[in-house]
């Protein structure tokens, strides 16, 4: 069945470093991918998305890379700040008329000052 | 523009009871999705409504139901509560199409005793 998984459950970085969070997916029909950030006590917050016809998309301090060949998604955060500490989820939508988001388990990012 | 609001924020119920959760989407958004978040299972899709019709449904028992009103506000109901229903219930709204961004509310924390 379809699933979205994360390689690492936790990631600890120093303030100012770049962070890379990885995600593997298994549904080859997935055509839309999203990264969310969730802080304690809050709902997931949209960070960036990418469609399957793209390999890379950049936002403010964030870049998402999509490798459809190996079904891999990554989120790069430049110059990581303490405010970036949170759980990061990748999510995907299958093709066709599928409107649901399938989420990965999440990666806890801790930024050390 | 106001975000997605969910009420109540916290609920404590006992086994066998039923509960109704409410979600008000962002103004102009016509799609409302519901998710259950637990430490063990992560974020799981419950159902999605658009124009008062359920458009997608996840793999949850029939005790979980929902509806959407003409003003796009949505409610979900859980009947005959079980201990395992304790979770954070998240609502997300989006405009209408599959690749419109889903914006999440803060969630309702349900505890079943």
Short mmCIF file of C-alpha atoms in Angstrom, two decimals:
data_model
loop_
_atom_site.label_atom_id
_atom_site.label_comp_id
_atom_site.label_asym_id
_atom_site.label_seq_id
_atom_site.Cartn_x
_atom_site.Cartn_y
_atom_site.Cartn_z
CA UNK A 1 0.00 0.00 0.00
CA UNK A 2 0.99 3.61 -0.12
CA UNK A 3 3.21 5.00 2.59
CA UNK A 4 5.40 7.95 3.29
CA UNK A 5 8.35 7.38 5.58
CA UNK A 6 11.20 9.38 7.03
CA UNK A 7 14.78 8.19 7.21
CA UNK A 8 15.64 9.82 10.54
CA UNK A 9 13.37 10.43 13.49
CA UNK A 10 15.61 13.15 15.02
CA UNK A 11 18.07 15.68 13.73
CA UNK A 12 20.20 17.98 15.84
CA UNK A 13 22.08 20.89 14.26
CA UNK A 14 23.96 23.97 15.35
CA UNK A 15 22.46 27.39 14.81
CA UNK A 16 23.59 28.75 11.46
CA UNK A 17 24.19 25.34 9.92
CA UNK A 18 22.16 24.01 7.02
CA UNK A 19 19.66 21.23 7.77
CA UNK A 20 18.53 18.46 5.48
CA UNK A 21 15.46 16.39 6.28
CA UNK A 22 14.77 13.36 4.12
CA UNK A 23 11.62 11.50 3.19
CA UNK A 24 10.94 8.36 1.17
CA UNK A 25 7.61 7.60 -0.43
CA UNK A 26 6.36 4.42 -2.04
CA UNK A 27 3.34 5.49 -4.09
CA UNK A 28 4.62 6.02 -7.62
CA UNK A 29 1.29 7.65 -8.49
CA UNK A 30 1.90 10.50 -6.05
CA UNK A 31 2.03 13.77 -7.92
CA UNK A 32 2.04 16.43 -5.23
CA UNK A 33 4.28 16.71 -2.18
CA UNK A 34 4.24 19.06 0.76
CA UNK A 35 6.40 19.81 3.76
CA UNK A 36 4.79 20.90 7.01
CA UNK A 37 6.30 22.14 10.25
CA UNK A 38 4.59 21.44 13.55
CA UNK A 39 5.52 23.20 16.75
CA UNK A 40 4.42 21.92 20.12
CA UNK A 41 0.73 22.59 20.76
CA UNK A 42 0.04 23.82 17.25
CA UNK A 43 -1.32 22.42 14.03
CA UNK A 44 0.97 21.70 11.07
CA UNK A 45 2.14 24.81 9.24
CA UNK A 46 2.70 24.75 5.49
CA UNK A 47 6.31 25.29 4.47
CA UNK A 48 6.66 24.48 0.78
CA UNK A 49 5.23 22.19 -1.86
CA UNK A 50 6.34 20.67 -5.13
CA UNK A 51 4.57 18.97 -8.00
CA UNK A 52 5.86 15.84 -9.64
CA UNK A 53 6.75 17.68 -12.84
CA UNK A 54 9.45 19.58 -10.93
CA UNK A 55 12.76 18.49 -9.39
CA UNK A 56 13.44 21.48 -7.21
CA UNK A 57 11.62 24.38 -5.68
CA UNK A 58 12.95 27.17 -3.51
CA UNK A 59 11.34 29.33 -0.91
CA UNK A 60 12.64 31.64 1.74
CA UNK A 61 15.58 29.76 3.32
CA UNK A 62 14.01 26.44 2.27
CA UNK A 63 14.48 24.22 -0.76
CA UNK A 64 12.62 21.05 -1.60
CA UNK A 65 14.19 18.46 -3.87
CA UNK A 66 12.25 15.66 -5.50
CA UNK A 67 13.85 12.57 -7.00
CA UNK A 68 11.12 10.52 -8.61
CA UNK A 69 13.52 7.83 -9.76
CA UNK A 70 14.21 6.72 -6.20
CA UNK A 71 11.01 8.16 -4.73
CA UNK A 72 12.83 10.51 -2.42
CA UNK A 73 12.00 13.96 -1.13
CA UNK A 74 14.18 16.28 0.91
CA UNK A 75 13.80 19.60 2.68
CA UNK A 76 16.83 21.82 3.02
CA UNK A 77 16.80 24.66 5.52
CA UNK A 78 19.54 27.24 5.14
CA UNK A 79 21.11 28.98 8.12
CA UNK A 80 18.96 27.09 10.62
CA UNK A 81 17.65 29.17 13.49
CA UNK A 82 16.35 28.20 16.94
CA UNK A 83 12.85 29.05 15.72
CA UNK A 84 13.16 26.25 13.20
CA UNK A 85 13.07 23.69 16.01
CA UNK A 86 9.95 21.62 15.40
CA UNK A 87 8.70 18.36 13.94
CA UNK A 88 8.80 18.30 10.15
CA UNK A 89 6.41 16.15 8.13
CA UNK A 90 6.44 15.31 4.49
CA UNK A 91 3.09 14.53 2.92
CA UNK A 92 1.95 13.39 -0.46
CA UNK A 93 -1.18 13.17 -2.51
CA UNK A 94 -1.80 10.27 -4.82
CA UNK A 95 -2.86 10.84 -8.37
CA UNK A 96 -6.32 10.86 -9.89
CA UNK A 97 -9.16 12.06 -7.72
CA UNK A 98 -7.32 11.44 -4.47
CA UNK A 99 -7.66 14.45 -2.20
CA UNK A 100 -6.22 13.05 0.99
CA UNK A 101 -2.78 13.80 2.33
CA UNK A 102 -0.66 10.86 3.46
CA UNK A 103 1.85 11.96 6.06
CA UNK A 104 5.20 10.58 7.08
CA UNK A 105 5.98 9.93 10.75
CA UNK A 106 7.89 13.17 11.18
CA UNK A 107 11.43 14.26 12.01
CA UNK A 108 12.21 16.23 15.14
CA UNK A 109 14.65 19.01 14.34
CA UNK A 110 16.51 20.52 17.28
CA UNK A 111 18.61 23.61 16.74
CA UNK A 112 21.32 24.18 19.32
CA UNK A 113 22.37 27.79 19.97
CA UNK B 1 -7.49 36.84 7.03
CA UNK B 2 -8.42 34.63 9.98
CA UNK B 3 -7.04 31.10 10.02
CA UNK B 4 -8.78 27.80 10.56
CA UNK B 5 -10.50 27.69 13.93
CA UNK B 6 -11.44 24.60 15.87
CA UNK B 7 -13.64 24.27 18.92
CA UNK B 8 -13.34 23.16 21.57
CA UNK B 9 -9.58 23.06 22.01
CA UNK B 10 -9.70 20.42 24.73
CA UNK B 11 -12.22 17.73 25.63
CA UNK B 12 -12.36 14.99 28.21
CA UNK B 13 -14.88 12.22 27.73
CA UNK B 14 -15.46 8.73 29.07
CA UNK B 15 -15.72 5.50 27.16
CA UNK B 16 -19.06 4.97 25.46
CA UNK B 17 -19.86 8.65 25.14
CA UNK B 18 -20.02 10.53 21.89
CA UNK B 19 -18.35 13.78 20.90
CA UNK B 20 -18.78 16.47 18.27
CA UNK B 21 -15.91 18.66 17.11
CA UNK B 22 -16.29 21.82 15.06
CA UNK B 23 -14.15 23.43 12.40
CA UNK B 24 -14.49 26.81 10.70
CA UNK B 25 -12.39 27.06 7.53
CA UNK B 26 -10.59 30.07 6.17
CA UNK B 27 -12.99 32.43 4.43
CA UNK B 28 -13.40 31.39 0.81
CA UNK B 29 -12.21 27.84 1.36
CA UNK B 30 -14.71 25.21 0.39
CA UNK B 31 -12.82 22.03 1.21
CA UNK B 32 -12.43 20.77 4.77
CA UNK B 33 -10.39 17.73 5.73
CA UNK B 34 -10.08 16.01 9.09
CA UNK B 35 -7.06 14.17 10.45
CA UNK B 36 -6.31 12.23 13.60
CA UNK B 37 -2.87 12.59 15.14
CA UNK B 38 -1.50 10.13 17.70
CA UNK B 39 2.06 9.38 18.82
CA UNK B 40 1.82 5.82 17.55
CA UNK B 41 0.09 6.29 14.20
CA UNK B 42 1.06 9.84 13.33
CA UNK B 43 -1.26 11.90 11.16
CA UNK B 44 -4.00 9.89 9.54
CA UNK B 45 -6.65 11.10 7.14
CA UNK B 46 -10.25 10.75 8.29
CA UNK B 47 -12.36 12.36 5.57
CA UNK B 48 -12.69 15.35 3.30
CA UNK B 49 -15.76 17.43 2.48
CA UNK B 50 -16.43 19.77 -0.38
CA UNK B 51 -19.70 21.58 -1.00
CA UNK B 52 -21.43 19.58 1.75
CA UNK B 53 -20.42 16.26 0.15
CA UNK B 54 -17.90 13.75 1.43
CA UNK B 55 -15.37 13.48 -1.34
CA UNK B 56 -12.75 11.19 0.23
CA UNK B 57 -12.75 8.87 3.22
CA UNK B 58 -9.93 7.27 5.17
CA UNK B 59 -9.78 3.87 6.83
CA UNK B 60 -11.63 4.57 10.05
CA UNK B 61 -14.64 2.72 11.49
CA UNK B 62 -18.15 3.98 11.00
CA UNK B 63 -18.12 5.47 14.50
CA UNK B 64 -16.31 8.38 12.90
CA UNK B 65 -18.55 10.59 10.82
CA UNK B 66 -18.68 14.13 9.62
CA UNK B 67 -20.66 16.68 7.76
CA UNK B 68 -20.27 20.05 6.14
CA UNK B 69 -22.70 22.92 6.15
CA UNK B 70 -23.58 25.35 3.40
CA UNK B 71 -21.20 27.94 4.88
CA UNK B 72 -18.36 25.36 4.61
CA UNK B 73 -18.12 24.91 8.37
CA UNK B 74 -17.68 21.28 9.28
CA UNK B 75 -18.29 19.00 12.21
CA UNK B 76 -17.02 15.56 12.97
CA UNK B 77 -18.64 13.15 15.36
CA UNK B 78 -17.25 10.13 17.14
CA UNK B 79 -19.78 7.81 18.73
CA UNK B 80 -19.21 5.14 21.36
CA UNK B 81 -15.81 6.48 22.31
CA UNK B 82 -12.95 4.09 22.98
CA UNK B 83 -9.71 4.72 24.86
CA UNK B 84 -7.84 4.52 21.56
CA UNK B 85 -9.74 7.52 20.23
CA UNK B 86 -7.68 9.79 22.46
CA UNK B 87 -5.83 11.99 20.00
CA UNK B 88 -5.37 15.42 18.52
CA UNK B 89 -8.02 15.97 15.86
CA UNK B 90 -6.94 18.39 13.19
CA UNK B 91 -9.00 20.17 10.62
CA UNK B 92 -7.53 21.62 7.44
CA UNK B 93 -9.14 23.81 4.81
CA UNK B 94 -8.26 24.57 1.21
CA UNK B 95 -9.89 26.26 -1.76
CA UNK B 96 -11.07 23.40 -3.93
CA UNK B 97 -8.56 21.69 -6.19
CA UNK B 98 -6.26 18.80 -5.33
CA UNK B 99 -3.13 20.91 -5.26
CA UNK B 100 -4.49 23.82 -3.27
CA UNK B 101 -2.59 24.19 -0.03
CA UNK B 102 -4.26 22.73 3.03
CA UNK B 103 -4.06 25.03 6.04
CA UNK B 104 -4.44 23.45 9.44
CA UNK B 105 -6.17 24.62 12.57
CA UNK B 106 -4.70 24.21 16.07
CA UNK B 107 -6.60 21.00 16.69
CA UNK B 108 -8.90 19.63 19.37
CA UNK B 109 -7.21 17.50 22.02
CA UNK B 110 -9.60 14.67 22.93
CA UNK B 111 -8.92 12.54 25.98
CA UNK B 112 -11.04 9.46 26.57
CA UNK B 113 -11.01 8.07 30.11
#
